[in-house]
Coordinates of C-alpha atoms in Angstrom, one line a residue:
Chain A
M1 CA 85.8 73.7 118.1
A2 CA 84.0 76.0 119.3
A3 CA 85.0 79.7 119.7
R4 CA 85.6 81.6 122.3
A5 CA 83.1 84.8 122.4
I6 CA 85.2 88.0 122.2
W7 CA 82.0 90.3 123.9
K8 CA 79.1 90.1 125.5
G9 CA 76.8 92.7 124.9
V10 CA 72.7 93.2 125.3
I11 CA 70.6 94.3 121.7
V12 CA 68.5 97.3 122.8
F13 CA 65.7 98.9 120.8
D14 CA 62.4 100.1 121.4
E15 CA 62.7 99.0 124.8
L16 CA 63.1 95.4 124.1
T17 CA 66.3 94.0 125.0
V18 CA 68.4 90.7 123.9
P19 CA 71.8 89.7 125.5
V20 CA 74.6 88.3 122.9
K21 CA 77.9 87.0 122.7
L22 CA 79.7 88.6 119.5
Y23 CA 82.3 85.8 118.1
S24 CA 84.6 86.7 115.7
A25 CA 83.8 85.9 112.2
V26 CA 86.5 85.6 110.6
A27 CA 89.5 82.7 111.1
D28 CA 92.7 83.4 110.6
R29 CA 94.5 81.5 108.2
N30 CA 97.8 83.4 107.9
V31 CA 101.5 81.8 107.8
H32 CA 102.9 83.3 110.8
F33 CA 106.6 84.3 110.7
R34 CA 109.2 86.3 113.4
L35 CA 111.1 88.2 112.3
L36 CA 115.0 87.3 113.0
H37 CA 118.0 89.1 113.5
R38 CA 120.4 87.5 110.6
K39 CA 123.2 87.1 112.4
D40 CA 122.7 84.8 115.7
K41 CA 118.5 83.9 114.5
A42 CA 117.2 85.7 117.4
P43 CA 114.4 86.8 117.6
V44 CA 113.7 90.6 117.5
R45 CA 112.2 93.3 119.4
Q46 CA 110.9 96.6 118.7
A47 CA 111.4 99.8 121.0
L48 CA 110.9 103.3 120.2
V49 CA 114.0 105.5 119.4
N50 CA 114.7 109.1 119.0
P51 CA 116.5 108.7 115.1
E52 CA 118.7 111.8 116.4
T53 CA 120.4 110.5 119.5
D54 CA 119.6 106.4 118.9
E55 CA 118.2 106.7 122.4
V56 CA 115.6 104.5 123.4
V57 CA 112.2 106.3 124.9
T58 CA 110.2 103.7 126.7
Y59 CA 106.7 103.5 125.8
A60 CA 105.3 104.7 128.5
E61 CA 107.2 107.9 129.0
A62 CA 106.4 108.5 125.1
R63 CA 103.4 110.5 124.1
R64 CA 101.3 111.0 121.1
A65 CA 100.8 113.8 119.3
Y66 CA 98.7 115.3 116.8
R67 CA 100.2 116.8 113.7
S68 CA 97.8 120.2 112.6
E69 CA 97.6 120.7 109.1
R70 CA 100.4 123.6 109.7
G71 CA 102.8 121.5 111.1
D72 CA 102.8 121.9 114.4
L73 CA 101.9 119.1 117.2
V74 CA 99.8 118.9 119.7
I75 CA 101.1 116.6 122.4
L76 CA 97.9 114.8 124.0
T77 CA 98.6 113.7 127.2
P78 CA 97.4 110.1 128.8
E79 CA 94.8 112.3 130.6
D80 CA 94.2 113.6 127.3
L81 CA 93.2 110.8 126.0
E82 CA 91.2 109.0 128.7
A83 CA 89.0 112.0 128.9
L84 CA 88.1 111.3 125.3
E85 CA 87.3 107.9 125.9
P86 CA 83.4 107.1 125.5
E87 CA 81.6 105.7 128.1
K88 CA 81.4 102.0 128.9
S89 CA 78.5 100.3 128.2
R90 CA 76.9 97.1 126.7
D91 CA 74.2 98.2 125.3
I92 CA 74.6 97.7 120.6
E93 CA 71.7 100.2 120.6
V94 CA 70.0 99.4 116.6
T95 CA 68.7 102.9 115.7
R96 CA 66.7 102.4 112.6
F97 CA 65.6 98.8 110.2
V98 CA 66.5 100.1 106.3
P99 CA 65.3 97.7 103.4
P100 CA 68.5 95.4 102.2
G101 CA 70.9 96.8 100.1
V102 CA 69.9 100.6 101.5
I103 CA 73.4 100.5 103.4
D104 CA 75.8 99.7 100.4
H105 CA 78.3 96.3 101.3
R106 CA 81.5 99.1 100.6
W107 CA 80.3 100.3 103.8
Y108 CA 80.5 96.8 105.7
D109 CA 84.3 96.1 107.4
R110 CA 84.3 92.6 109.5
P111 CA 81.5 90.4 110.6
Y112 CA 81.2 88.9 114.0
Y113 CA 78.0 86.6 115.0
L114 CA 75.4 87.1 118.0
G115 CA 75.3 83.9 119.6
P116 CA 72.4 83.6 122.7
D117 CA 73.3 85.0 126.2
E118 CA 72.3 82.7 129.4
K119 CA 68.6 83.2 129.7
G120 CA 68.6 85.1 126.2
G121 CA 67.4 82.2 124.2
A122 CA 63.9 82.9 123.9
A123 CA 64.7 87.4 122.8
Y124 CA 67.5 86.1 120.8
A125 CA 65.0 83.7 118.8
A126 CA 62.3 86.2 118.3
L127 CA 64.9 88.6 116.9
A128 CA 65.9 86.1 115.0
A129 CA 62.8 85.1 113.6
A130 CA 61.0 88.6 113.2
M131 CA 64.5 89.7 111.3
E132 CA 63.7 87.0 109.1
R133 CA 59.8 88.1 108.6
S134 CA 60.5 92.0 108.0
G135 CA 63.9 91.3 105.7
R136 CA 65.5 94.8 106.6
E137 CA 69.0 95.1 108.2
G138 CA 69.3 97.0 111.4
L139 CA 72.0 100.2 111.5
A140 CA 73.5 99.5 115.2
H141 CA 76.1 101.4 117.4
W142 CA 77.9 99.9 120.5
T143 CA 81.3 100.8 122.2
M144 CA 83.3 97.8 122.6
R145 CA 86.6 97.9 124.2
N146 CA 86.8 101.8 124.5
K147 CA 86.3 102.5 120.9
E148 CA 82.4 103.5 118.9
Y149 CA 81.1 100.9 116.6
I150 CA 78.8 101.2 114.1
G151 CA 77.6 98.3 112.1
A152 CA 75.3 96.2 110.5
L153 CA 72.8 93.9 112.4
R154 CA 71.5 91.3 109.3
L155 CA 71.0 87.6 109.2
H156 CA 73.5 85.0 108.0
Q157 CA 72.7 81.6 107.5
G158 CA 69.1 82.4 109.9
Y159 CA 71.7 83.7 112.7
P160 CA 72.2 87.3 114.0
M161 CA 75.5 88.8 113.0
L162 CA 77.0 92.3 113.1
I163 CA 79.2 94.0 110.6
T164 CA 81.1 96.6 111.7
L165 CA 80.9 99.5 108.9
R166 CA 83.6 102.2 107.9
H167 CA 83.3 105.3 108.6
S168 CA 82.3 108.8 106.9
G169 CA 85.1 109.5 104.3
E170 CA 86.8 105.9 104.9
V171 CA 85.0 105.1 101.4
V172 CA 86.4 106.7 98.2
A173 CA 83.3 108.3 96.2
S174 CA 83.2 106.6 93.6
D175 CA 80.2 109.1 91.8
T176 CA 83.2 111.7 90.9
L177 CA 84.3 109.0 89.4
E178 CA 84.8 109.5 85.0
P179 CA 84.5 106.1 83.4
P180 CA 87.1 106.5 80.5
G181 CA 85.5 107.0 77.3
G182 CA 86.6 107.0 73.2
E183 CA 84.6 106.1 70.5
S184 CA 81.5 103.7 70.8
L185 CA 82.1 100.7 71.4
S186 CA 82.1 98.0 68.0
R187 CA 78.4 95.9 68.0
K188 CA 80.2 93.1 67.3
D189 CA 83.3 93.6 69.7
L190 CA 80.4 93.6 72.8
D191 CA 78.7 90.6 71.1
M192 CA 81.8 88.6 71.2
A193 CA 82.5 89.8 74.8
G194 CA 79.3 89.2 76.2
Q195 CA 79.5 84.8 74.6
L196 CA 82.7 85.0 76.2
I197 CA 81.3 85.8 79.8
E198 CA 78.6 83.4 78.8
M199 CA 81.2 81.0 77.8
L200 CA 82.7 81.4 80.9
A201 CA 79.3 81.3 83.3
A202 CA 78.9 79.6 86.4
D203 CA 77.4 79.6 89.8
F204 CA 79.3 81.2 92.6
D205 CA 80.8 78.4 94.7
P206 CA 83.2 79.9 97.5
S207 CA 84.8 76.7 97.9
E208 CA 85.9 75.7 95.1
Y209 CA 88.9 78.8 95.7
Q210 CA 92.1 77.8 97.6
D211 CA 94.7 79.8 99.2
E212 CA 97.0 77.7 96.7
Y213 CA 99.9 80.2 97.7
R214 CA 99.4 79.6 101.3
E215 CA 99.6 76.0 101.0
R216 CA 103.2 76.6 98.3
V217 CA 104.7 78.4 101.5
M218 CA 103.9 75.4 104.3
A219 CA 105.4 73.3 101.7
L220 CA 108.5 75.1 101.0
I221 CA 109.1 75.6 105.1
D222 CA 108.5 71.4 105.2
R223 CA 110.8 71.2 102.8
K224 CA 113.8 73.7 104.1
R225 CA 113.7 71.9 107.4
R226 CA 114.3 68.5 106.0
G227 CA 117.3 70.0 104.8
E228 CA 115.6 70.0 101.4
G229 CA 116.0 73.3 99.0
P230 CA 113.2 74.7 97.2
E231 CA 111.7 73.5 94.5
K232 CA 112.4 74.6 90.8
V233 CA 109.0 76.6 89.7
T234 CA 109.3 77.7 85.8
P235 CA 108.0 81.4 85.4
I236 CA 105.0 81.3 83.1
R237 CA 105.5 83.7 80.6
R238 CA 103.8 87.1 81.0
K239 CA 100.8 87.0 78.2
K240 CA 101.2 90.2 75.9
P241 CA 98.7 92.5 76.2
S242 CA 96.2 92.1 73.3
D243 CA 96.4 94.6 70.8
D244 CA 93.7 93.3 68.5
L245 CA 90.5 92.8 70.3
S246 CA 88.8 91.4 68.2
K247 CA 91.3 89.4 66.8
A248 CA 91.6 88.1 70.7
L249 CA 87.8 88.0 71.2
Q250 CA 87.5 85.5 68.0
A251 CA 90.3 83.1 69.2
S252 CA 89.2 82.9 72.5
L253 CA 85.9 82.1 71.2
D254 CA 87.1 79.1 69.2
R255 CA 89.6 77.9 71.9
G256 CA 86.3 77.9 74.1
R257 CA 84.0 75.9 71.4
K258 CA 86.6 73.5 70.8
H259 CA 87.2 72.8 74.4
A260 CA 83.5 72.8 74.7
Chain B
M1 CA 101.8 113.1 87.2
P2 CA 102.3 112.2 90.5
S3 CA 106.4 112.7 90.5
K4 CA 108.6 110.1 92.7
K5 CA 108.7 111.4 95.9
K6 CA 111.5 110.2 97.9
G7 CA 110.6 109.7 101.4
Q8 CA 113.4 108.9 103.9
G9 CA 114.0 105.7 103.1
G10 CA 114.0 105.8 99.9
R11 CA 110.5 105.0 99.2
P12 CA 108.8 106.7 96.5
R13 CA 106.5 108.6 97.9
G14 CA 103.0 109.8 96.1
P15 CA 100.5 107.1 94.9
R16 CA 101.1 104.2 93.0
P17 CA 99.3 101.4 92.4
F18 CA 99.0 98.7 94.9
W19 CA 99.7 96.1 92.0
S20 CA 100.0 96.3 88.5
G21 CA 99.6 93.4 86.1
T22 CA 97.3 92.2 83.8
I23 CA 93.5 90.7 83.4
T24 CA 92.7 88.5 81.1
F25 CA 89.8 87.0 80.0
G26 CA 90.0 84.1 77.4
L27 CA 92.8 85.6 75.3
V28 CA 91.7 89.2 76.0
S29 CA 94.8 90.8 78.0
L30 CA 94.6 93.9 79.7
S31 CA 97.4 96.3 81.9
V32 CA 95.5 97.7 84.9
G33 CA 96.1 99.6 87.9
L34 CA 94.2 98.7 91.8
F35 CA 94.4 102.0 94.0
P36 CA 92.5 101.6 97.3
A37 CA 88.9 102.3 96.8
N38 CA 89.5 102.2 101.3
R39 CA 90.4 105.0 103.4
G40 CA 91.7 105.0 107.0
K41 CA 90.8 107.2 109.8
A42 CA 90.3 111.1 109.8
V43 CA 93.2 111.0 112.7
S44 CA 96.3 109.8 112.9
L45 CA 98.7 110.2 115.7
H46 CA 102.1 110.2 116.4
M47 CA 104.1 108.8 118.5
V48 CA 106.9 111.3 120.1
D49 CA 108.8 112.0 123.3
K50 CA 108.7 114.6 125.9
D51 CA 109.9 117.5 123.3
G52 CA 107.7 116.1 120.5
T53 CA 110.8 114.9 118.5
R54 CA 109.3 112.2 116.9
L55 CA 110.1 108.6 117.6
R56 CA 111.1 105.9 115.1
R57 CA 110.3 102.6 115.5
R58 CA 113.7 99.9 115.8
Y59 CA 114.5 96.6 116.1
F60 CA 116.3 94.9 118.6
C61 CA 118.4 91.5 118.7
S62 CA 117.3 90.3 122.1
K63 CA 120.1 88.7 122.5
E64 CA 122.8 91.4 121.2
E65 CA 120.5 94.4 122.2
T66 CA 122.3 95.9 119.1
L67 CA 119.7 98.2 117.1
L68 CA 119.3 96.6 113.6
D69 CA 119.0 97.7 110.2
G70 CA 116.5 95.9 107.7
E71 CA 119.3 93.8 106.1
D72 CA 119.8 92.0 109.8
L73 CA 116.5 91.1 109.1
V74 CA 114.9 87.8 108.2
R75 CA 112.2 85.9 108.3
G76 CA 112.2 82.8 110.6
Y77 CA 108.5 80.2 110.8
P78 CA 108.7 78.8 114.5
L79 CA 109.4 74.8 115.1
D80 CA 109.5 74.9 118.9
K81 CA 110.7 77.5 121.0
N82 CA 114.3 79.2 120.0
E83 CA 113.8 77.2 116.6
Y84 CA 113.2 78.1 113.5
V85 CA 112.8 77.2 109.9
V86 CA 115.1 80.8 108.0
V87 CA 112.9 81.7 104.6
E88 CA 114.7 84.0 102.4
D89 CA 112.1 87.0 100.4
D90 CA 113.3 85.8 97.1
E91 CA 112.4 82.5 98.4
L92 CA 108.9 83.2 98.6
E93 CA 108.9 85.7 96.0
S94 CA 109.2 82.7 93.8
L95 CA 106.3 80.9 94.8
A96 CA 104.0 82.3 92.6
P97 CA 105.5 84.5 90.0
E98 CA 102.3 83.6 87.6
K99 CA 99.9 84.6 90.1
S100 CA 101.7 88.0 91.4
Q101 CA 101.4 89.8 87.3
E102 CA 98.2 88.0 86.7
I103 CA 94.0 87.9 87.5
D104 CA 93.1 85.6 85.0
L105 CA 89.8 85.9 85.1
K106 CA 88.0 82.0 84.2
R107 CA 84.3 82.3 85.7
F108 CA 82.2 85.0 85.4
V109 CA 79.3 84.4 88.3
P110 CA 76.0 86.3 89.1
V111 CA 76.6 89.6 91.3
S112 CA 73.8 89.1 93.2
E113 CA 75.7 85.5 94.7
L114 CA 78.5 87.1 95.9
D115 CA 77.2 87.4 99.9
P116 CA 78.9 90.8 100.8
I117 CA 80.3 89.6 104.1
R118 CA 83.5 87.4 101.6
F119 CA 84.2 91.0 100.9
E120 CA 87.4 92.4 102.5
R121 CA 88.3 95.2 101.2
A122 CA 87.4 97.7 97.8
Y123 CA 89.8 98.6 94.7
F124 CA 89.6 101.1 91.8
L125 CA 91.1 99.6 88.7
T126 CA 92.0 101.6 85.8
P127 CA 93.8 101.2 82.5
E128 CA 96.7 101.4 81.4
Q129 CA 97.6 102.9 78.7
G130 CA 96.3 100.6 74.9
A131 CA 94.3 98.9 77.6
I132 CA 91.1 101.5 77.4
K133 CA 89.4 100.1 74.5
A134 CA 89.8 96.3 76.6
Y135 CA 88.9 98.0 79.6
R136 CA 85.3 99.4 78.7
L137 CA 84.2 95.8 76.7
L138 CA 85.2 94.1 79.6
A139 CA 83.1 96.9 82.2
K140 CA 80.1 97.4 79.6
S141 CA 80.3 93.1 79.5
M142 CA 79.8 92.5 82.8
E143 CA 77.4 95.2 83.6
Q144 CA 74.9 94.0 80.8
S145 CA 75.7 90.3 81.9
E146 CA 74.8 91.4 85.7
R147 CA 78.3 89.1 86.3
A148 CA 81.5 89.6 88.3
G149 CA 84.5 87.8 87.3
I150 CA 86.5 85.5 89.8
A151 CA 89.9 84.6 90.0
T152 CA 92.6 84.3 93.2
F153 CA 95.8 86.6 92.7
V154 CA 98.8 87.3 94.5
M155 CA 99.6 90.3 95.9
R156 CA 102.2 91.6 98.4
G157 CA 103.1 87.8 99.5
K158 CA 99.6 86.7 100.2
E159 CA 96.7 85.3 97.7
Y160 CA 93.8 87.0 97.3
L161 CA 90.5 85.5 95.9
V162 CA 88.7 88.2 94.0
A163 CA 85.8 89.5 92.7
I164 CA 85.6 92.2 89.6
L165 CA 82.9 94.0 89.4
A166 CA 82.0 96.8 86.7
R167 CA 79.5 99.7 87.8
D168 CA 78.3 103.1 85.9
G169 CA 81.9 101.7 83.6
I170 CA 84.3 101.4 86.3
L171 CA 86.0 98.2 87.3
R172 CA 86.5 97.8 91.2
A173 CA 88.0 94.6 92.4
E174 CA 86.8 93.5 95.9
T175 CA 89.0 90.9 97.8
L176 CA 86.7 88.5 98.7
R177 CA 87.7 86.3 101.9
F178 CA 88.6 82.3 101.0
F179 CA 85.8 80.0 102.1
D180 CA 88.3 78.5 105.5
E181 CA 88.2 82.4 106.3
L182 CA 84.8 82.5 107.1
R183 CA 83.7 80.6 109.6
S184 CA 80.3 78.8 110.0
P185 CA 77.4 79.2 112.4
E186 CA 78.4 75.3 113.1
E187 CA 82.0 76.4 113.7
V188 CA 81.5 79.0 116.3
G189 CA 79.2 76.8 117.9
L190 CA 75.8 78.5 117.9
P191 CA 73.3 76.6 119.2
A192 CA 70.6 75.3 116.9
R193 CA 68.2 77.7 116.5
E194 CA 65.4 77.8 119.1
K195 CA 61.8 78.2 118.0
A196 CA 60.3 81.2 119.2
K197 CA 57.2 82.4 121.3
A198 CA 54.7 83.3 118.6
R199 CA 53.9 86.7 121.1
D200 CA 57.7 87.3 121.6
V201 CA 58.2 87.1 117.6
Q202 CA 55.2 90.1 117.4
R203 CA 56.7 92.2 119.7
F204 CA 60.3 92.3 118.3
Q205 CA 58.3 92.7 114.6
A206 CA 56.7 96.2 116.1
G207 CA 59.8 97.1 117.5
I208 CA 61.5 96.8 114.1
K209 CA 58.1 98.7 112.3
H210 CA 58.7 100.9 115.1
L211 CA 62.2 101.5 113.2
M212 CA 61.4 101.6 109.8
K213 CA 63.7 104.1 107.8
D214 CA 63.5 104.0 104.2
R215 CA 66.9 105.4 104.5
F216 CA 69.6 105.8 105.7
E217 CA 72.7 108.7 105.5
E218 CA 76.7 108.7 105.6
Q219 CA 76.1 111.2 108.1
D220 CA 75.1 108.5 110.3
L221 CA 78.6 106.8 109.8
Q222 CA 80.2 109.5 111.5
D223 CA 83.3 109.1 113.7
R224 CA 82.8 110.3 117.0
G225 CA 85.7 108.8 118.1
S226 CA 88.4 111.0 115.9
R227 CA 86.4 114.0 116.0
A228 CA 86.9 114.3 119.5
I229 CA 90.8 113.6 119.7
I230 CA 90.7 116.4 116.5
E231 CA 88.6 119.4 118.8
Q232 CA 91.0 117.8 122.2
A233 CA 94.0 119.1 119.7
K234 CA 92.5 122.5 118.4
R235 CA 91.8 123.4 121.4
K236 CA 95.3 122.9 122.6
L237 CA 96.3 124.1 119.7
K238 CA 94.5 127.7 120.6
S239 CA 95.2 127.3 124.3
G240 CA 99.4 126.5 123.1
K241 CA 99.8 124.3 125.9
D242 CA 101.9 121.1 125.0
V243 CA 102.1 122.6 121.7
V244 CA 105.3 122.0 119.9
R245 CA 105.2 125.0 116.9
K246 CA 107.1 124.2 113.8
A247 CA 110.4 125.3 113.0
P248 CA 109.2 128.9 110.6
A249 CA 111.6 127.7 107.8
R250 CA 109.3 124.1 107.9
R251 CA 106.7 125.7 107.5
G252 CA 104.5 126.7 104.2
K253 CA 104.8 123.3 103.1
S254 CA 101.2 122.6 103.6
R255 CA 101.0 119.8 101.3
Q256 CA 97.9 118.3 99.5
G257 CA 96.3 115.4 101.5
P258 CA 97.6 112.1 100.3
A259 CA 93.7 111.4 99.8
D260 CA 93.9 114.1 97.1
D261 CA 96.7 113.1 95.4
L262 CA 95.1 109.7 95.2
M263 CA 92.6 110.9 93.7
A264 CA 93.9 112.9 90.9
T265 CA 96.2 110.1 90.1
I266 CA 92.5 108.2 90.0
K267 CA 90.7 110.4 87.7
K268 CA 93.3 110.9 85.6
S269 CA 94.2 107.5 85.0
L270 CA 90.3 106.4 84.3
R271 CA 90.6 109.7 81.6
E272 CA 94.2 108.8 79.9
G273 CA 95.1 105.5 80.9
R274 CA 98.4 105.1 83.1
T275 CA 101.5 105.1 81.4
P276 CA 103.5 102.1 82.1
A277 CA 106.5 104.2 83.1
D278 CA 104.4 105.7 86.1
T279 CA 104.8 102.4 88.1
P280 CA 108.9 102.1 89.4
P281 CA 110.1 98.9 88.6
A282 CA 109.6 97.2 92.3
A283 CA 106.2 97.6 91.9
K284 CA 105.8 95.8 88.4
G285 CA 104.4 92.3 89.0
K286 CA 106.4 92.5 92.2
S287 CA 104.9 94.4 94.2
K288 CA 106.0 92.7 97.2
R289 CA 109.6 93.8 96.8
R290 CA 109.9 97.3 98.2
T291 CA 113.1 99.6 98.2
G292 CA 115.2 100.7 100.5
G293 CA 116.7 98.6 103.6
K294 CA 114.4 100.3 106.3
K295 CA 110.9 98.9 104.1
K296 CA 112.5 95.7 105.5
A297 CA 112.9 96.4 108.8
A298 CA 109.7 96.1 109.5
R299 CA 108.6 92.6 107.9
R300 CA 107.6 90.0 109.7
A301 CA 108.1 91.0 113.3
D302 CA 105.6 88.9 114.9
K303 CA 107.0 88.0 118.4
A304 CA 108.1 91.6 118.7
L305 CA 104.8 92.8 117.8
Q306 CA 103.5 90.8 120.8
D307 CA 105.0 92.7 123.3
L308 CA 103.6 96.2 121.9
S309 CA 100.4 98.3 123.4
K310 CA 97.7 98.6 120.5
D311 CA 98.8 102.4 120.1
A312 CA 102.4 101.2 119.0
L313 CA 101.0 98.5 116.8
Y314 CA 99.0 101.0 115.0
E315 CA 101.5 103.6 114.9
E316 CA 103.9 100.5 113.0
A317 CA 101.2 99.9 111.0
K318 CA 100.7 103.6 109.5
R319 CA 104.6 103.5 109.0
L320 CA 104.1 100.4 107.1
D321 CA 100.8 102.5 105.3
V322 CA 98.8 99.5 106.4
E323 CA 95.4 99.7 104.5
G324 CA 92.5 99.6 106.9
R325 CA 94.7 99.8 110.1
S326 CA 92.0 102.0 111.8
R327 CA 89.5 100.1 112.4
M328 CA 92.2 96.9 113.0
N329 CA 91.9 95.1 116.7
K330 CA 95.3 94.6 118.1
A331 CA 95.0 90.8 116.9
Q332 CA 94.7 91.7 113.2
L333 CA 97.0 95.1 113.7
R334 CA 100.0 92.6 114.3
E335 CA 99.1 90.2 111.9
A336 CA 98.8 92.8 109.0
I337 CA 102.2 94.3 110.1
S338 CA 103.8 91.4 110.2
K339 CA 102.7 90.8 106.7
A340 CA 102.9 93.9 105.6
G341 CA 106.3 93.1 103.6

C-alpha cells in the first residue's frame, strides 16, 4: 500500500528547484493500548487540573509559561506565541553540500523519503543523479507546520531522503568524557577477546532480527481474548558477571570451537 | 553521588541509568548502566492557569466524570468499540524476563555496514564496579576489529534492536529501527526512478558544486524556535508584564541543571564504575516498573491522548520524561506517552 505524503515542499538551491512530497520512512509497529478506568473498563480522558483546588482548567483557558533560572514564571500569551511562529514557506533550502560522514550520524533523527511532486519528475531525477555522482550530502532548512527543521539531504537506495537533525546542544558531546582507565590490558586477554569477536563475526542483515516481545504481547492478548490464562514463562537465571576475565574468555573460545 | 531526591510522585530524582543490566559476549559478562546521549530541547514551557499556578494533568473516567489515581487505571487493548482485553503490567513484564536483563551480543558486524538511517537514539554505557576491566577489553577489541556488537533487549516495555559501538574507549549503545520499522521506497510507493536528462544533471551538479563545503559546524544546527521563545520571555521578564515572581522564601534553590547532573554522573561512572547500590531496586532489570502510583497514572492513555493538542501532549511527555520529545510530532508524542510506562 502506498503511503500518504505528509507534506509538500520545494527543494531550492543555486536557483534550482525541485518540487517534492515528503513521506515518513518510519513505520509505527507498536502495540497500542488504551488506558481504562479499572472499575468500569471505560476509557479515560485527560484534563488539566489546578492541584490546589482540583478544579479543571480548559485548554482554552490554560496558558504556557517560561520558567526563568530564578524560578519566576513568564506567561506567554497566545499572541506572544503566534508572533514567534516562523514564516510560512514551502522552501526546503539547501545551504551546503558536505562530504559524507561530515555530519556525524549522531545528529540524525528521523528519516523522510522525498518523492517527485507533479510535473517535478525531470528535476527530481536530475537531483538524484547529480547527488549520486557528487557523493555529497546536503544541509537543508525548512519550515513545516509552524516548526523549523534542519535536515540532511542524502540518497537512500537511490532515492532522495531528508533526515531531520537534532539541534545543537541536543547531542551530549563525548569528547568531554574520559574512558575508564587502569593498568594496561594483557596481550593475552586482548588476543582472546579479538578471537572471540572473530568467532561471532557476521555481516549485518537487519531482517534477521525480529521484535519478539511485540509478538509475545500480541499472543498474550490473543490468549486472554479467548479466555485462556497467560502462558507460563520460566525466567532464565541471570548470568553472574565474570570474575576471572581470562578464564571466561578461554571458556568462550573453547565452547565456540566445539560448536564450530 | 547523586542523591535520591524524592519527587512529588515519590519518584527518585536525579540521573540514574535508563536501564541497567548485563552485557554478555561469549561467556564474558559485565554489568553496565545506560545513560541517554541525547538531550531535550533548550526550552520547555509549563502549563499554567491565568494566575500562574502550575497545572497538573489528571485522568477522568469518561463514564463517571471522576478524577482517577494511578491505582484506578489499567491498560486495555481495543477489540471493538467499548470492548477491551485488559492487560496487567505484571503480565507484560513477565513476557521477556531474560531480555529485560541482558544484552547478549551474539554477533559482531562491521561498523561500516550499519546504515545510520536505522539509528534511533544513543546512550552511553558506563561500567558498574568490578566490570571496568571487561568494559575496557570489549571497547578496545571492538575498536580494533572495527565491529559493533548486535543484540535485542527489552527496556521499559519495548524491545529494541541495539548496536554496541566503541569509540575512544567508551561504549555507546545505539538503538536501531527494526527491519519492518523502516519502509522501503517500494512500500512508500515511490515510482521507479526516471532517467534524467544529461543537461539537467549537469545543471544540478554545477549547483551542488557551488555550495560545496568541507565542513559544517554545530552552530549550523541552532534551534531558532527555542531561542525566539527565550528572548521573548526575557523581554517580558524585564518589563514585568505577565510575570509571576517566585515567592522569596523559595528562592535561591536554583539547582544545577539536570544536564550538568547527568554529565557528572556519567563521568564519575566511567571513572570509578557505578556501585550497584546507586541503582534503585526498581530500575534494576525491571526498568519498566516505576515507583509511585502517579507515574502509573500516566500509562497507556491512547484514547485520552487523541483529544489533546500538540502542546498538551508535549507537556505530558515532559512530565513523563519522554526522551526526544522536543523533536516529536503529534502522533509520535501520543505514541511515546502511551508507551512511557
